[in-house]
Amino acid sequence: MTRYVIDAPTLLHVVDGSLRIDPGHQLVAPNWIRSEALQLLLRDVRLGERTDQAALATHERITELKMRLLGDRVSRGVAWRIAREQDWDTLRDAEYLAIARLQADALVTVDPGLAAKAEHIVPVAPLQALLSGD
């Protein structure tokens, strides 16, 4: 089984596109990924890019996607160290990278900024790596 960390923008991309995750893969993420995705949905509604109904339907599909959610003391400590080493202002990206370092084979993200930050810290795989060949 291959484990991939995904971030909230990637989670939305997978759900919005009705992409099928290969059953031989496991998705892992920080335990707050669904809240972050909901925040992105709220932003889309406020910008007029989604209706309330569409955003809430997307949220429902997000909650149905099987993911292993993590947020233990060790991953938070590694996130802290990564953020300090990289001189970042927040822990958001560092938490994804910490979980990738500790619990996954690679990070998959549609966010080019996060991919660039991750490049020399953890392996990064393309979105296609997640998908089923069916």
PDB file of C-alpha atoms in Angstrom:
ATOM      1  CA  MET A   1       0.000   0.000   0.000  1.00  0.00           C
ATOM      2  CA  THR A   2       1.322   3.415  -0.953  1.00  0.00           C
ATOM      3  CA  ARG A   3       0.478   6.300   1.371  1.00  0.00           C
ATOM      4  CA  TYR A   4       0.057   9.823   0.053  1.00  0.00           C
ATOM      5  CA  VAL A   5      -0.434  13.054   1.956  1.00  0.00           C
ATOM      6  CA  ILE A   6      -2.848  15.421   0.268  1.00  0.00           C
ATOM      7  CA  ASP A   7      -3.683  19.016   1.161  1.00  0.00           C
ATOM      8  CA  ALA A   8      -7.081  20.734   1.187  1.00  0.00           C
ATOM      9  CA  PRO A   9      -6.855  22.187  -2.362  1.00  0.00           C
ATOM     10  CA  THR A  10      -6.001  18.714  -3.653  1.00  0.00           C
ATOM     11  CA  LEU A  11      -8.851  17.196  -1.667  1.00  0.00           C
ATOM     12  CA  LEU A  12     -11.261  19.642  -3.325  1.00  0.00           C
ATOM     13  CA  HIS A  13      -9.755  18.926  -6.741  1.00  0.00           C
ATOM     14  CA  VAL A  14     -10.258  15.174  -6.251  1.00  0.00           C
ATOM     15  CA  VAL A  15     -13.850  15.579  -5.043  1.00  0.00           C
ATOM     16  CA  ASP A  16     -14.825  18.248  -7.597  1.00  0.00           C
ATOM     17  CA  GLY A  17     -13.462  16.113 -10.425  1.00  0.00           C
ATOM     18  CA  SER A  18     -15.005  12.900  -9.066  1.00  0.00           C
ATOM     19  CA  LEU A  19     -11.543  11.393  -9.371  1.00  0.00           C
ATOM     20  CA  ARG A  20     -11.196   7.804  -8.266  1.00  0.00           C
ATOM     21  CA  ILE A  21      -8.378   7.060  -5.831  1.00  0.00           C
ATOM     22  CA  ASP A  22      -6.588   3.791  -6.490  1.00  0.00           C
ATOM     23  CA  PRO A  23      -7.790   1.334  -3.818  1.00  0.00           C
ATOM     24  CA  GLY A  24      -4.173   0.290  -3.269  1.00  0.00           C
ATOM     25  CA  HIS A  25      -3.376   3.748  -1.909  1.00  0.00           C
ATOM     26  CA  GLN A  26      -4.089   5.303   1.450  1.00  0.00           C
ATOM     27  CA  LEU A  27      -4.642   9.045   1.852  1.00  0.00           C
ATOM     28  CA  VAL A  28      -3.266  10.709   4.969  1.00  0.00           C
ATOM     29  CA  ALA A  29      -3.588  14.306   6.107  1.00  0.00           C
ATOM     30  CA  PRO A  30      -3.618  16.545   9.164  1.00  0.00           C
ATOM     31  CA  ASN A  31      -6.767  16.075  11.227  1.00  0.00           C
ATOM     32  CA  TRP A  32      -7.984  19.580  10.309  1.00  0.00           C
ATOM     33  CA  ILE A  33      -7.969  19.073   6.497  1.00  0.00           C
ATOM     34  CA  ARG A  34     -11.767  18.893   6.272  1.00  0.00           C
ATOM     35  CA  SER A  35     -12.123  22.175   8.152  1.00  0.00           C
ATOM     36  CA  GLU A  36      -9.569  23.784   5.843  1.00  0.00           C
ATOM     37  CA  ALA A  37     -11.463  22.447   2.817  1.00  0.00           C
ATOM     38  CA  LEU A  38     -14.708  23.843   4.231  1.00  0.00           C
ATOM     39  CA  GLN A  39     -12.981  27.219   4.630  1.00  0.00           C
ATOM     40  CA  LEU A  40     -11.990  27.076   0.948  1.00  0.00           C
ATOM     41  CA  LEU A  41     -15.592  26.262   0.037  1.00  0.00           C
ATOM     42  CA  LEU A  42     -16.800  29.264   2.046  1.00  0.00           C
ATOM     43  CA  ARG A  43     -14.313  31.454   0.186  1.00  0.00           C
ATOM     44  CA  ASP A  44     -15.665  30.139  -3.130  1.00  0.00           C
ATOM     45  CA  VAL A  45     -19.250  30.925  -2.064  1.00  0.00           C
ATOM     46  CA  ARG A  46     -18.282  34.432  -0.969  1.00  0.00           C
ATOM     47  CA  LEU A  47     -16.573  34.987  -4.337  1.00  0.00           C
ATOM     48  CA  GLY A  48     -19.660  33.734  -6.191  1.00  0.00           C
ATOM     49  CA  GLU A  49     -17.825  30.699  -7.583  1.00  0.00           C
ATOM     50  CA  ARG A  50     -20.143  28.186  -5.858  1.00  0.00           C
ATOM     51  CA  THR A  51     -23.617  28.280  -4.425  1.00  0.00           C
ATOM     52  CA  ASP A  52     -24.258  27.375  -0.795  1.00  0.00           C
ATOM     53  CA  GLN A  53     -25.991  24.209  -1.963  1.00  0.00           C
ATOM     54  CA  ALA A  54     -23.075  23.193  -4.205  1.00  0.00           C
ATOM     55  CA  ALA A  55     -20.512  23.912  -1.479  1.00  0.00           C
ATOM     56  CA  LEU A  56     -22.393  21.859   1.099  1.00  0.00           C
ATOM     57  CA  ALA A  57     -22.810  18.986  -1.373  1.00  0.00           C
ATOM     58  CA  THR A  58     -19.054  19.074  -1.974  1.00  0.00           C
ATOM     59  CA  HIS A  59     -18.477  19.065   1.773  1.00  0.00           C
ATOM     60  CA  GLU A  60     -20.649  15.975   2.086  1.00  0.00           C
ATOM     61  CA  ARG A  61     -18.557  14.184  -0.555  1.00  0.00           C
ATOM     62  CA  ILE A  62     -15.392  15.256   1.283  1.00  0.00           C
ATOM     63  CA  THR A  63     -16.609  13.612   4.472  1.00  0.00           C
ATOM     64  CA  GLU A  64     -17.244  10.376   2.558  1.00  0.00           C
ATOM     65  CA  LEU A  65     -13.685  10.146   1.195  1.00  0.00           C
ATOM     66  CA  LYS A  66     -11.640   7.711   3.247  1.00  0.00           C
ATOM     67  CA  MET A  67      -8.543   9.328   4.763  1.00  0.00           C
ATOM     68  CA  ARG A  68      -6.343   8.643   7.743  1.00  0.00           C
ATOM     69  CA  LEU A  69      -6.262  11.869   9.747  1.00  0.00           C
ATOM     70  CA  LEU A  70      -3.302  12.577  12.000  1.00  0.00           C
ATOM     71  CA  GLY A  71      -2.379  15.189  14.552  1.00  0.00           C
ATOM     72  CA  ASP A  72      -0.229  13.603  17.212  1.00  0.00           C
ATOM     73  CA  ARG A  73       2.482  15.204  19.310  1.00  0.00           C
ATOM     74  CA  VAL A  74       5.300  13.815  17.169  1.00  0.00           C
ATOM     75  CA  SER A  75       3.941  15.168  13.873  1.00  0.00           C
ATOM     76  CA  ARG A  76       3.305  18.569  15.451  1.00  0.00           C
ATOM     77  CA  GLY A  77       6.880  18.601  16.774  1.00  0.00           C
ATOM     78  CA  VAL A  78       8.301  17.747  13.359  1.00  0.00           C
ATOM     79  CA  ALA A  79       6.088  20.436  11.803  1.00  0.00           C
ATOM     80  CA  TRP A  80       7.475  22.946  14.284  1.00  0.00           C
ATOM     81  CA  ARG A  81      11.056  22.004  13.374  1.00  0.00           C
ATOM     82  CA  ILE A  82      10.345  22.219   9.636  1.00  0.00           C
ATOM     83  CA  ALA A  83       8.700  25.647  10.003  1.00  0.00           C
ATOM     84  CA  ARG A  84      11.621  26.944  12.092  1.00  0.00           C
ATOM     85  CA  GLU A  85      14.253  25.518   9.724  1.00  0.00           C
ATOM     86  CA  GLN A  86      12.474  27.065   6.727  1.00  0.00           C
ATOM     87  CA  ASP A  87      11.727  30.345   8.557  1.00  0.00           C
ATOM     88  CA  TRP A  88       7.994  30.077   7.797  1.00  0.00           C
ATOM     89  CA  ASP A  89       5.408  32.254   9.538  1.00  0.00           C
ATOM     90  CA  THR A  90       2.823  29.483   9.964  1.00  0.00           C
ATOM     91  CA  LEU A  91       2.691  25.749  10.570  1.00  0.00           C
ATOM     92  CA  ARG A  92       0.080  25.013   7.876  1.00  0.00           C
ATOM     93  CA  ASP A  93       2.440  23.779   5.160  1.00  0.00           C
ATOM     94  CA  ALA A  94       4.862  22.328   7.686  1.00  0.00           C
ATOM     95  CA  GLU A  95       2.152  20.039   9.077  1.00  0.00           C
ATOM     96  CA  TYR A  96       1.517  18.522   5.654  1.00  0.00           C
ATOM     97  CA  LEU A  97       5.242  18.010   5.172  1.00  0.00           C
ATOM     98  CA  ALA A  98       5.711  16.565   8.655  1.00  0.00           C
ATOM     99  CA  ILE A  99       3.019  13.963   8.044  1.00  0.00           C
ATOM    100  CA  ALA A 100       4.566  13.199   4.653  1.00  0.00           C
ATOM    101  CA  ARG A 101       7.947  12.718   6.300  1.00  0.00           C
ATOM    102  CA  LEU A 102       6.610  10.523   9.107  1.00  0.00           C
ATOM    103  CA  GLN A 103       3.660   8.608   7.655  1.00  0.00           C
ATOM    104  CA  ALA A 104       3.654   8.704   3.859  1.00  0.00           C
ATOM    105  CA  ASP A 105       5.594   7.853   0.754  1.00  0.00           C
ATOM    106  CA  ALA A 106       5.025  11.256  -0.878  1.00  0.00           C
ATOM    107  CA  LEU A 107       3.029  14.471  -0.906  1.00  0.00           C
ATOM    108  CA  VAL A 108       0.521  15.050  -3.694  1.00  0.00           C
ATOM    109  CA  THR A 109      -0.654  18.620  -4.167  1.00  0.00           C
ATOM    110  CA  VAL A 110      -2.234  20.745  -6.875  1.00  0.00           C
ATOM    111  CA  ASP A 111      -0.779  23.810  -5.125  1.00  0.00           C
ATOM    112  CA  PRO A 112       2.444  24.794  -6.934  1.00  0.00           C
ATOM    113  CA  GLY A 113       3.544  26.884  -3.934  1.00  0.00           C
ATOM    114  CA  LEU A 114       3.331  23.928  -1.547  1.00  0.00           C
ATOM    115  CA  ALA A 115       4.997  21.651  -4.102  1.00  0.00           C
ATOM    116  CA  ALA A 116       7.905  24.097  -4.380  1.00  0.00           C
ATOM    117  CA  LYS A 117       8.250  24.310  -0.593  1.00  0.00           C
ATOM    118  CA  ALA A 118       8.186  20.517  -0.308  1.00  0.00           C
ATOM    119  CA  GLU A 119      10.670  19.845  -3.086  1.00  0.00           C
ATOM    120  CA  HIS A 120      13.782  19.503  -0.899  1.00  0.00           C
ATOM    121  CA  ILE A 121      12.003  18.296   2.229  1.00  0.00           C
ATOM    122  CA  VAL A 122       9.810  15.335   1.192  1.00  0.00           C
ATOM    123  CA  PRO A 123       9.129  13.417  -2.017  1.00  0.00           C
ATOM    124  CA  VAL A 124       6.424  14.981  -4.190  1.00  0.00           C
ATOM    125  CA  ALA A 125       4.319  12.878  -6.545  1.00  0.00           C
ATOM    126  CA  PRO A 126       2.007  14.029  -9.346  1.00  0.00           C
ATOM    127  CA  LEU A 127      -1.777  13.913  -8.944  1.00  0.00           C
ATOM    128  CA  GLN A 128      -1.889  11.011 -11.413  1.00  0.00           C
ATOM    129  CA  ALA A 129      -0.089   8.829  -8.819  1.00  0.00           C
ATOM    130  CA  LEU A 130      -3.255   8.788  -6.687  1.00  0.00           C
ATOM    131  CA  LEU A 131      -5.635   7.715  -9.388  1.00  0.00           C
ATOM    132  CA  SER A 132      -7.045   4.338 -10.240  1.00  0.00           C
ATOM    133  CA  GLY A 133      -6.325   2.928 -13.663  1.00  0.00           C
ATOM    134  CA  ASP A 134      -9.920   1.670 -13.952  1.00  0.00           C
TER     135      ASP A 134
END
